[in-house]
Coordinates of C-alpha atoms and ligand atoms in Angstrom, one line a residue:
X22 CA 133.6 125.6 104.6
X23 CA 131.4 128.6 105.5
X24 CA 130.0 130.9 102.8
X25 CA 132.2 133.7 104.0
X26 CA 135.3 131.5 103.6
X27 CA 134.2 130.5 100.2
X28 CA 133.7 134.2 99.2
X29 CA 137.1 135.1 100.5
X30 CA 138.8 132.3 98.6
X31 CA 136.9 133.2 95.4
X32 CA 137.7 136.9 95.9
X33 CA 140.3 138.0 93.3
X34 CA 143.4 139.5 94.9
X35 CA 142.8 142.8 93.1
X36 CA 139.2 144.0 92.4
X37 CA 138.2 145.1 89.0
X38 CA 137.7 148.7 90.2
X39 CA 141.5 148.9 90.7
X40 CA 142.3 147.3 87.4
X41 CA 140.7 149.9 85.3
X42 CA 142.8 152.9 84.1
X43 CA 140.3 155.7 84.9
X44 CA 141.7 157.9 82.1
X45 CA 144.2 157.8 79.2
X46 CA 147.7 158.2 80.5
X47 CA 148.4 161.2 78.3
X48 CA 145.5 163.0 80.0
X49 CA 146.8 162.0 83.5
X50 CA 150.3 163.3 82.7
X51 CA 148.8 166.7 82.0
X52 CA 147.4 167.0 85.5
X53 CA 149.2 167.9 88.8
X54 CA 148.0 166.6 92.2
X55 CA 148.6 169.2 94.9
X56 CA 150.3 168.6 98.3
X57 CA 150.2 171.3 100.9
X58 CA 152.5 171.0 103.9
X59 CA 151.6 172.4 107.3
X60 CA 154.7 172.0 109.5
X61 CA 153.4 172.7 113.0
X62 CA 152.8 170.2 115.8
X63 CA 152.0 170.7 119.5
X64 CA 154.9 168.6 120.5
X65 CA 157.2 166.3 118.5
X66 CA 156.5 162.6 118.8
X67 CA 159.6 160.7 119.8
X68 CA 160.0 158.7 116.6
X69 CA 159.2 161.5 114.1
X70 CA 161.7 162.7 111.5
X71 CA 159.3 164.6 109.3
X72 CA 159.8 168.3 108.6
X73 CA 157.8 169.5 111.5
X74 CA 158.2 172.0 114.3
X75 CA 156.9 172.3 117.9
X76 CA 156.7 175.7 119.7
X77 CA 156.0 177.7 116.5
X78 CA 152.2 178.1 116.7
X79 CA 152.3 181.9 116.5
X80 CA 153.8 181.5 113.0
X81 CA 150.6 179.8 111.7
X82 CA 149.0 183.0 110.2
X83 CA 152.1 184.3 108.5
X84 CA 152.8 180.8 107.3
X85 CA 149.3 180.5 105.8
X86 CA 149.8 183.9 104.0
X87 CA 153.1 182.7 102.6
X88 CA 151.4 179.5 101.4
X89 CA 148.7 181.5 99.6
X90 CA 151.4 183.4 97.8
X91 CA 153.2 180.1 96.9
X92 CA 149.9 178.6 95.6
X93 CA 149.3 181.6 93.3
X94 CA 153.0 181.6 92.0
X95 CA 153.0 177.8 91.5
X96 CA 149.6 178.0 89.7
X97 CA 151.0 180.5 87.3
X98 CA 154.2 178.5 86.7
X99 CA 152.2 175.3 86.1
X100 CA 149.8 176.9 83.5
X101 CA 149.7 175.5 80.0
X102 CA 151.4 177.5 77.3
X103 CA 148.0 178.8 76.1
X104 CA 147.3 180.2 79.6
X105 CA 144.9 177.4 80.8
X106 CA 145.1 176.5 84.4
X107 CA 146.7 173.2 85.3
X108 CA 144.1 170.5 86.1
X109 CA 144.3 168.9 89.6
X110 CA 142.5 165.7 90.5
X111 CA 143.5 165.6 94.2
X112 CA 144.5 167.9 97.0
X113 CA 146.2 166.7 100.2
X114 CA 146.9 168.8 103.3
X115 CA 149.6 167.0 105.2
X116 CA 152.1 167.7 107.9
X117 CA 152.9 168.2 110.6
X118 CA 149.4 168.7 111.9
X119 CA 147.1 170.6 109.5
X120 CA 144.3 170.2 112.0
X121 CA 146.1 172.9 114.1
X122 CA 144.9 175.5 111.5
X123 CA 141.4 177.0 112.0
X124 CA 138.6 176.6 109.5
X125 CA 139.1 180.1 108.1
X126 CA 142.8 179.3 107.3
X127 CA 141.9 176.0 105.7
X128 CA 139.1 177.7 103.7
X129 CA 141.6 180.3 102.4
X130 CA 144.1 177.6 101.4
X131 CA 141.5 175.6 99.5
X132 CA 140.1 178.8 97.8
X133 CA 143.6 179.7 96.6
X134 CA 144.0 176.2 95.1
X135 CA 140.7 176.5 93.3
X136 CA 141.7 180.0 92.0
X137 CA 145.1 179.0 90.7
X138 CA 144.4 175.4 89.5
X139 CA 141.5 173.8 87.6
X140 CA 140.5 171.5 90.4
X141 CA 138.1 168.7 89.4
X142 CA 134.6 169.0 90.7
X143 CA 134.8 165.6 92.3
X144 CA 138.4 165.9 93.4
X145 CA 139.6 163.9 96.4
X146 CA 140.5 166.5 99.1
X147 CA 142.2 165.0 102.1
X148 CA 143.3 166.5 105.3
X149 CA 145.6 164.9 107.9
X150 CA 144.6 165.3 111.5
X151 CA 145.8 164.5 114.9
X152 CA 142.9 163.0 117.0
X153 CA 144.1 165.1 119.9
X154 CA 143.4 168.3 118.1
X155 CA 139.9 167.8 116.7
X156 CA 136.5 169.1 117.8
X157 CA 133.1 168.7 116.3
X158 CA 132.7 172.3 115.2
X159 CA 136.0 172.3 113.3
X160 CA 135.2 169.0 111.6
X161 CA 131.8 170.4 110.4
X162 CA 133.5 173.5 109.2
X163 CA 136.2 171.8 107.1
X164 CA 133.7 169.3 105.7
X165 CA 131.6 172.2 104.6
X166 CA 134.4 173.9 102.8
X167 CA 135.3 170.8 100.7
X168 CA 137.6 168.5 102.7
X169 CA 136.0 165.1 101.8
X170 CA 138.6 162.7 103.2
X171 CA 140.1 162.6 106.7
X172 CA 143.4 160.9 107.5
X173 CA 144.1 160.5 111.2
X174 CA 147.4 159.4 112.8
X175 CA 145.9 157.1 115.4
X176 CA 149.1 154.9 115.7
X177 CA 147.9 152.6 118.5
X178 CA 144.8 151.8 120.6
X179 CA 147.0 151.2 123.7
X180 CA 147.3 154.1 126.1
X181 CA 150.7 153.1 127.3
X182 CA 152.1 152.6 123.8
X183 CA 150.8 156.0 122.8
X184 CA 152.7 157.5 125.7
X185 CA 155.8 155.6 124.6
X186 CA 155.5 157.2 121.2
X187 CA 155.0 160.7 122.6
X188 CA 151.5 161.0 121.1
X189 CA 149.3 163.7 122.6
X190 CA 146.1 161.8 122.4
X191 CA 144.4 158.9 124.1
X192 CA 142.6 155.8 122.6
X193 CA 139.3 157.4 123.7
X194 CA 140.1 160.5 121.7
X195 CA 140.7 158.4 118.6
X196 CA 137.2 156.9 119.0
X197 CA 135.6 160.3 119.7
X198 CA 137.4 161.9 116.7
X199 CA 136.0 159.2 114.3
X200 CA 132.5 159.7 115.8
X201 CA 132.8 163.5 115.4
X202 CA 134.0 163.0 111.8
X203 CA 131.1 160.7 111.0
X204 CA 128.6 163.2 112.5
X205 CA 130.2 165.9 110.4
X206 CA 129.5 163.9 107.2
X207 CA 132.9 162.3 106.5
X208 CA 132.3 159.1 104.6
X209 CA 136.0 158.5 103.8
X210 CA 138.3 158.1 106.8
X211 CA 141.8 156.7 107.0
X212 CA 143.5 155.6 110.2
X213 CA 147.3 155.2 110.5
X214 CA 148.7 152.6 112.9
X215 CA 152.2 151.4 113.7
X216 CA 153.6 148.0 114.6
X217 CA 157.0 146.8 115.8
X218 CA 156.8 149.3 118.7
X219 CA 159.0 148.9 121.8
X220 CA 157.2 146.5 124.2
X221 CA 154.3 146.0 121.8
X222 CA 153.2 142.3 121.9
X223 CA 151.2 140.4 119.3
X224 CA 148.3 140.7 121.7
X225 CA 148.5 144.6 121.8
X226 CA 148.5 144.6 118.0
X227 CA 145.5 142.2 117.7
X228 CA 143.6 144.4 120.2
X229 CA 144.5 147.6 118.3
X230 CA 143.3 146.1 115.0
X231 CA 140.1 144.8 116.6
X232 CA 139.3 148.2 118.0
X233 CA 140.2 149.9 114.7
X234 CA 137.9 147.6 112.8
X235 CA 135.1 148.4 115.2
X236 CA 135.3 151.9 113.9
X237 CA 135.0 150.7 110.3
X238 CA 137.4 153.2 108.7
X239 CA 137.3 153.0 104.9
X240 CA 141.1 153.0 104.7
X241 CA 143.9 151.8 106.9
X242 CA 147.7 152.5 106.6
X243 CA 149.9 150.2 108.7
X244 CA 153.6 151.0 109.1
X245 CA 156.3 149.2 110.9
X246 CA 158.4 151.5 113.2
X247 CA 161.6 152.6 111.7
X248 CA 164.0 154.2 114.2
X249 CA 165.3 157.3 112.3
X250 CA 168.6 159.2 112.9
X251 CA 168.1 162.4 114.8
X252 CA 165.1 161.3 116.8
X253 CA 164.9 160.7 120.6
X254 CA 164.0 157.1 119.7
X255 CA 167.4 156.7 118.0
X256 CA 169.2 158.1 121.1
X257 CA 167.2 155.7 123.4
X258 CA 167.8 152.8 121.0
X259 CA 171.6 153.4 121.1
X260 CA 171.4 153.6 124.9
X261 CA 169.5 150.3 125.0
X262 CA 166.5 152.0 126.6
X263 CA 164.1 150.9 123.9
X264 CA 164.0 147.8 121.8
X265 CA 161.8 147.8 118.7
X266 CA 160.0 144.7 117.6
X267 CA 162.3 142.3 115.7
X268 CA 162.0 141.3 112.1
X269 CA 160.1 138.0 112.8
X270 CA 157.6 139.7 115.1
X271 CA 157.0 142.5 112.6
X272 CA 156.5 139.9 109.8
X273 CA 154.0 138.1 112.0
X274 CA 152.1 141.3 112.8
X275 CA 152.0 142.2 109.1
X276 CA 150.6 138.8 108.1
X277 CA 148.1 138.8 110.9
X278 CA 146.8 142.3 109.9
X279 CA 146.7 141.4 106.2
X280 CA 144.6 138.3 106.9
X281 CA 142.3 140.0 109.3
X282 CA 141.7 143.0 107.1
X283 CA 141.1 140.7 104.0
X284 CA 138.5 138.8 106.0
X285 CA 136.9 142.2 106.9
X286 CA 136.6 143.1 103.2
X287 CA 139.7 145.4 102.8
X288 CA 142.0 145.2 99.8
X289 CA 145.7 145.4 100.3
X290 CA 146.3 147.7 97.3
X291 CA 149.8 148.8 98.3
X292 CA 152.4 147.3 100.7
X293 CA 151.3 149.4 103.6
X294 CA 147.7 150.3 102.6
X295 CA 144.3 148.6 102.8
X296 CA 141.0 150.0 101.6
X297 CA 137.4 149.0 101.3
X298 CA 136.5 148.6 97.6
X299 CA 136.4 152.1 96.0
X300 CA 138.1 153.9 98.8
X301 CA 141.8 153.6 97.8
X302 CA 143.6 157.0 98.0
X303 CA 143.6 158.7 94.7
X304 CA 146.3 161.1 95.9
X305 CA 148.6 158.3 97.0
X306 CA 148.1 156.5 93.7
X307 CA 149.4 159.6 92.0
X308 CA 152.8 158.9 93.7
X309 CA 152.7 155.2 93.1
X310 CA 151.8 155.6 89.4
X311 CA 154.6 158.2 89.1
X312 CA 152.2 160.9 87.9
X313 CA 152.9 164.7 88.3
X314 CA 152.4 166.4 91.6
X315 CA 153.3 169.9 93.0
X316 CA 154.2 170.1 96.7
X317 CA 153.8 173.5 98.5
X318 CA 154.9 174.6 101.9
X319 CA 158.1 174.0 103.9
X320 CA 160.2 171.1 102.6
X321 CA 157.5 169.9 100.2
X322 CA 158.7 167.9 97.1
X323 CA 157.4 168.2 93.6
X324 CA 157.6 166.0 90.5
X325 CA 156.5 168.1 87.5
X326 CA 157.5 168.7 83.9
X327 CA 160.4 166.2 84.0
X328 CA 161.8 167.8 87.0
X329 CA 162.0 166.9 90.7
X330 CA 162.3 169.8 93.1
X331 CA 161.9 170.7 96.8
X332 CA 161.3 173.7 99.0
X333 CA 163.1 175.5 101.8
X334 CA 162.5 173.5 105.0
X335 CA 162.6 176.1 107.7
X336 CA 159.3 178.1 108.3
X337 CA 160.8 181.6 109.0
X338 CA 163.0 181.4 105.9
X339 CA 160.1 180.0 103.8
X340 CA 157.9 183.0 104.9
X341 CA 160.6 185.5 104.2
X342 CA 161.3 184.1 100.7
X343 CA 157.6 184.3 99.7
X344 CA 157.3 187.8 101.2
X345 CA 159.9 188.9 98.7
X346 CA 157.7 187.3 95.9
X347 CA 160.1 184.4 95.1
X348 CA 159.3 180.7 95.0
X349 CA 161.0 178.8 97.9
X350 CA 162.6 176.1 95.7
X351 CA 166.0 175.1 97.0
X352 CA 166.9 171.8 95.2
X353 CA 166.1 170.6 91.7
X354 CA 167.1 167.8 89.4
X355 CA 166.1 166.8 85.8
X356 CA 164.4 163.4 85.6
X357 CA 165.9 161.6 82.6
X358 CA 163.7 159.3 80.5
X359 CA 165.3 156.0 81.7
X360 CA 165.1 157.1 85.3
X361 CA 161.4 157.9 84.9
X362 CA 160.8 154.4 83.4
X363 CA 162.7 152.7 86.2
X364 CA 160.8 154.6 88.9
X365 CA 157.5 154.0 87.3
X366 CA 158.2 150.3 87.2
X367 CA 159.5 150.2 90.8
X368 CA 156.6 152.2 92.2
X369 CA 154.0 150.1 90.2
X370 CA 155.4 146.8 91.4
X371 CA 154.9 148.0 95.0
X372 CA 151.2 148.1 94.4
X373 CA 148.8 145.2 94.3
X374 CA 147.7 146.0 90.7
X375 CA 151.3 146.2 89.4
X376 CA 152.3 147.8 86.1
X377 CA 149.7 148.3 83.4
X378 CA 151.8 147.2 80.4
X379 CA 149.9 149.0 77.6
X380 CA 150.0 152.2 79.6
X381 CA 153.7 151.8 80.2
X382 CA 154.3 151.4 76.5
X383 CA 152.1 154.4 75.6
X384 CA 153.8 156.6 78.2
X385 CA 157.4 155.7 77.3
X386 CA 157.2 154.6 73.7
X387 CA 158.9 151.4 74.6
X388 CA 157.5 148.1 76.0
X389 CA 158.3 147.0 79.5
X390 CA 160.0 143.9 78.0
X391 CA 162.2 146.0 75.8
X392 CA 163.1 148.1 78.8
X393 CA 164.2 145.3 81.1
X394 CA 165.5 143.0 78.3
X395 CA 166.5 139.5 79.2
X396 CA 166.2 140.1 83.0
X397 CA 162.4 139.7 82.6
X398 CA 162.6 136.1 81.5
X399 CA 164.9 135.1 84.4
X400 CA 162.6 136.7 87.0
X401 CA 159.5 135.1 85.3
X402 CA 161.2 131.7 85.3
X403 CA 161.8 132.1 89.1
X404 CA 158.0 132.5 89.5
X405 CA 158.3 136.0 90.9
X406 CA 155.8 137.7 88.5
X407 CA 152.3 137.1 87.3
X408 CA 150.1 138.6 84.5
X409 CA 146.4 139.5 84.5
X410 CA 144.5 141.5 81.9
X411 CA 147.5 143.5 80.8
X412 CA 148.9 144.0 84.3
X413 CA 152.2 142.7 85.5
X414 CA 152.7 142.3 89.2
X415 CA 154.7 140.4 91.8
X416 CA 153.4 136.9 92.5
X417 CA 153.0 135.9 96.2
X418 CA 156.5 134.6 96.2
X419 CA 157.7 137.8 94.5
X420 CA 156.1 139.9 97.2
X421 CA 157.9 138.0 99.9
X422 CA 161.2 138.8 98.2
X423 CA 160.3 142.4 97.5
X424 CA 163.4 144.5 97.0
X425 CA 165.4 141.6 95.7
X426 CA 163.0 141.2 92.7
X427 CA 163.4 144.9 91.9
X428 CA 167.2 144.5 92.0
X429 CA 167.1 141.5 89.7
X430 CA 164.6 143.1 87.3
X431 CA 165.3 146.8 86.9
X432 CA 168.4 148.3 85.2
X433 CA 170.7 150.2 87.6
Ligands
SF4_503 S1 152.0 164.5 115.1 FE1 152.9 163.5 113.2 S2 154.1 165.1 112.2 FE2 153.7 165.8 114.3 S3 155.5 165.1 115.5 FE3 153.9 163.5 115.7 S4 154.4 162.1 114.0 FE4 155.5 164.0 113.6

């Protein structure tokens, strides 16, 4: 056995850095991560069902002005009773295509966040970008104003498959965007890729992963294609014009990627996410640990102060609402205590770390074992769970069964 094989075999599945709770849960529950949605795209990709709009680029400036108003109003609403600003550990500009905004607009959005929230000095500040919309000057500009993590929708390294998806960029532009980002000083880059695409073979996938690893991104998100209602892909699927990869091929592609990335030093810390040690996404962990977040912009969702709420989805209506000085909230529900427990457990079990049992008990004033009752023993006996240093997580067998374990374990 070579030394690298020995190292891999000895490597724990979850590194210590991920098994340490960075702060007491009561402090984390007092924070709010910020998500800012930018709903514009040049054109719509054929598979996309996100709340995004093509042909609306002239609305960018009025939209940014509305977003600034929302940030100020949301900041006021989220203040503590004694008037202190709400602390934020992460900011995420997502979309849509935030890289369609200019540096001035991004600067104003970040400044508004810093004015209305107490943003940590070392906060993780991510921006999503489409490789077809980036240039060196813009990347230098956004790095300078505080964006310290870049997340790019690369999707494939195969030119033909990118066309099939309706992407506006080429594989060469992905490579160039990463080079520009490195030159601009980005030391934390995520690349998104998709598998199970129509006519994508195992060989295409292997080649994409090889080329992706040559770029040495700190983080990779790999998603299998889901054909969503209301997309051109769904119409073409129904007409028999496209056939996505079947379940077996997708499972093989996932396993191949997991093994390859593990050998390359990445940790699979959530079902679809791999990171080099220390580069897991703090913002995404906010969602998976069921911590508070405030979403702003069209269609953005929030989970804050025991409430889940979401915004108006359509840009013109969103802008009009904020012009009149009102928050654009359109849907809201109270999150009951038991629901919060169930969701925290479900989300935690999707991660490689699992659920931190002492934290769960401190947070909900009840142990996890009390919460799930005698279901726990049955699932344990089936070998679907494992424990390590206070963490409870799915065993390898449990990970294979995924949703079935959740159904067996969690109260309805
Ligand atoms: S660039 Fe992203 S958000 Fe925009 S249409 Fe394509 S997949 Fe959807």
